[in-house]
């Protein structure tokens, strides 16, 4: 199974999965209600996907949440390094 792209992705997936199970929904039903491909939703649910803003809004609606409920507390430090921080600097 692929590793999460970041700690933020892992936490987002965990929050969605917890809410989905509280509502007694499976991945397929959430995906279909949100208009998503099941495999795309499954990646988000596992914390290995990176959903778009519009997808987050759709998923929050299906899960009866506000988008902020999914994103609260996520910080820049939980993101993967950006391209500029990966650049090699010659002395």
mmCIF file of C-alpha atoms in Angstrom:
data_model
loop_
_atom_site.group_PDB
_atom_site.id
_atom_site.type_symbol
_atom_site.label_atom_id
_atom_site.label_comp_id
_atom_site.label_asym_id
_atom_site.label_seq_id
_atom_site.Cartn_x
_atom_site.Cartn_y
_atom_site.Cartn_z
ATOM 1 C CA UNK A 1 0.000 0.000 0.000
ATOM 2 C CA UNK A 2 1.398 3.452 -0.873
ATOM 3 C CA UNK A 3 2.554 5.715 1.907
ATOM 4 C CA UNK A 4 0.660 8.977 2.554
ATOM 5 C CA UNK A 5 1.966 11.895 0.496
ATOM 6 C CA UNK A 6 2.197 13.929 3.685
ATOM 7 C CA UNK A 7 1.069 14.033 7.283
ATOM 8 C CA UNK A 8 -1.679 16.432 6.166
ATOM 9 C CA UNK A 9 -2.938 13.878 3.615
ATOM 10 C CA UNK A 10 -2.848 11.146 6.252
ATOM 11 C CA UNK A 11 -4.851 13.253 8.721
ATOM 12 C CA UNK A 12 -7.393 14.314 6.104
ATOM 13 C CA UNK A 13 -7.934 10.693 5.115
ATOM 14 C CA UNK A 14 -8.283 9.670 8.747
ATOM 15 C CA UNK A 15 -10.909 12.357 9.399
ATOM 16 C CA UNK A 16 -12.894 11.344 6.332
ATOM 17 C CA UNK A 17 -12.662 7.650 7.137
ATOM 18 C CA UNK A 18 -13.811 8.216 10.741
ATOM 19 C CA UNK A 19 -16.788 10.277 9.625
ATOM 20 C CA UNK A 20 -17.642 7.804 6.876
ATOM 21 C CA UNK A 21 -17.713 4.931 9.368
ATOM 22 C CA UNK A 22 -19.770 7.012 11.839
ATOM 23 C CA UNK A 23 -22.342 7.423 9.068
ATOM 24 C CA UNK A 24 -22.064 3.694 8.263
ATOM 25 C CA UNK A 25 -21.122 4.411 4.649
ATOM 26 C CA UNK A 26 -18.683 2.476 2.505
ATOM 27 C CA UNK A 27 -16.128 4.030 0.161
ATOM 28 C CA UNK A 28 -18.224 3.249 -2.891
ATOM 29 C CA UNK A 29 -21.327 5.036 -1.609
ATOM 30 C CA UNK A 30 -19.358 8.150 -0.608
ATOM 31 C CA UNK A 31 -17.598 8.239 -3.966
ATOM 32 C CA UNK A 32 -20.819 7.899 -5.945
ATOM 33 C CA UNK A 33 -22.667 10.512 -3.871
ATOM 34 C CA UNK A 34 -19.770 12.939 -4.394
ATOM 35 C CA UNK A 35 -19.557 12.168 -8.115
ATOM 36 C CA UNK A 36 -16.075 10.661 -7.822
ATOM 37 C CA UNK A 37 -14.390 7.579 -9.170
ATOM 38 C CA UNK A 38 -14.260 4.979 -6.375
ATOM 39 C CA UNK A 39 -10.505 4.426 -6.714
ATOM 40 C CA UNK A 40 -9.855 8.181 -6.500
ATOM 41 C CA UNK A 41 -11.939 8.455 -3.344
ATOM 42 C CA UNK A 42 -10.271 5.367 -1.867
ATOM 43 C CA UNK A 43 -6.860 7.053 -2.230
ATOM 44 C CA UNK A 44 -8.120 10.116 -0.369
ATOM 45 C CA UNK A 45 -9.698 7.924 2.324
ATOM 46 C CA UNK A 46 -6.388 6.073 2.783
ATOM 47 C CA UNK A 47 -4.469 9.342 3.000
ATOM 48 C CA UNK A 48 -2.552 8.852 -0.225
ATOM 49 C CA UNK A 49 -4.625 11.162 -2.434
ATOM 50 C CA UNK A 50 -4.508 14.921 -2.861
ATOM 51 C CA UNK A 51 -8.076 16.137 -3.503
ATOM 52 C CA UNK A 52 -8.898 19.382 -5.263
ATOM 53 C CA UNK A 53 -10.775 22.165 -3.510
ATOM 54 C CA UNK A 54 -13.981 21.289 -5.358
ATOM 55 C CA UNK A 55 -13.626 17.635 -4.388
ATOM 56 C CA UNK A 56 -13.207 18.618 -0.727
ATOM 57 C CA UNK A 57 -16.429 20.620 -0.888
ATOM 58 C CA UNK A 58 -18.300 17.679 -2.442
ATOM 59 C CA UNK A 59 -16.928 15.223 0.105
ATOM 60 C CA UNK A 60 -17.683 17.491 3.056
ATOM 61 C CA UNK A 61 -21.278 17.755 1.816
ATOM 62 C CA UNK A 62 -21.656 13.969 1.503
ATOM 63 C CA UNK A 63 -20.149 13.500 4.966
ATOM 64 C CA UNK A 64 -22.388 16.242 6.453
ATOM 65 C CA UNK A 65 -19.394 18.334 7.454
ATOM 66 C CA UNK A 66 -18.070 21.810 6.793
ATOM 67 C CA UNK A 67 -14.877 21.906 4.725
ATOM 68 C CA UNK A 68 -13.221 23.560 7.726
ATOM 69 C CA UNK A 69 -13.950 20.467 9.817
ATOM 70 C CA UNK A 70 -11.714 18.499 7.467
ATOM 71 C CA UNK A 71 -8.922 21.083 7.373
ATOM 72 C CA UNK A 72 -8.805 22.509 10.905
ATOM 73 C CA UNK A 73 -5.389 22.204 12.489
ATOM 74 C CA UNK A 74 -3.526 21.202 9.341
ATOM 75 C CA UNK A 75 -0.322 23.207 8.975
ATOM 76 C CA UNK A 76 2.397 23.885 6.424
ATOM 77 C CA UNK A 77 4.762 21.726 8.470
ATOM 78 C CA UNK A 78 2.566 18.728 7.642
ATOM 79 C CA UNK A 79 3.034 19.219 3.896
ATOM 80 C CA UNK A 80 5.745 17.627 1.773
ATOM 81 C CA UNK A 81 8.725 19.867 0.979
ATOM 82 C CA UNK A 82 8.150 22.334 -1.848
ATOM 83 C CA UNK A 83 10.314 22.400 -4.948
ATOM 84 C CA UNK A 84 12.342 25.405 -3.773
ATOM 85 C CA UNK A 85 13.402 23.667 -0.583
ATOM 86 C CA UNK A 86 14.543 20.659 -2.607
ATOM 87 C CA UNK A 87 16.819 22.689 -4.887
ATOM 88 C CA UNK A 88 20.496 21.912 -4.550
ATOM 89 C CA UNK A 89 22.544 24.975 -3.764
ATOM 90 C CA UNK A 90 26.191 25.004 -4.864
ATOM 91 C CA UNK A 91 28.514 26.676 -2.338
#
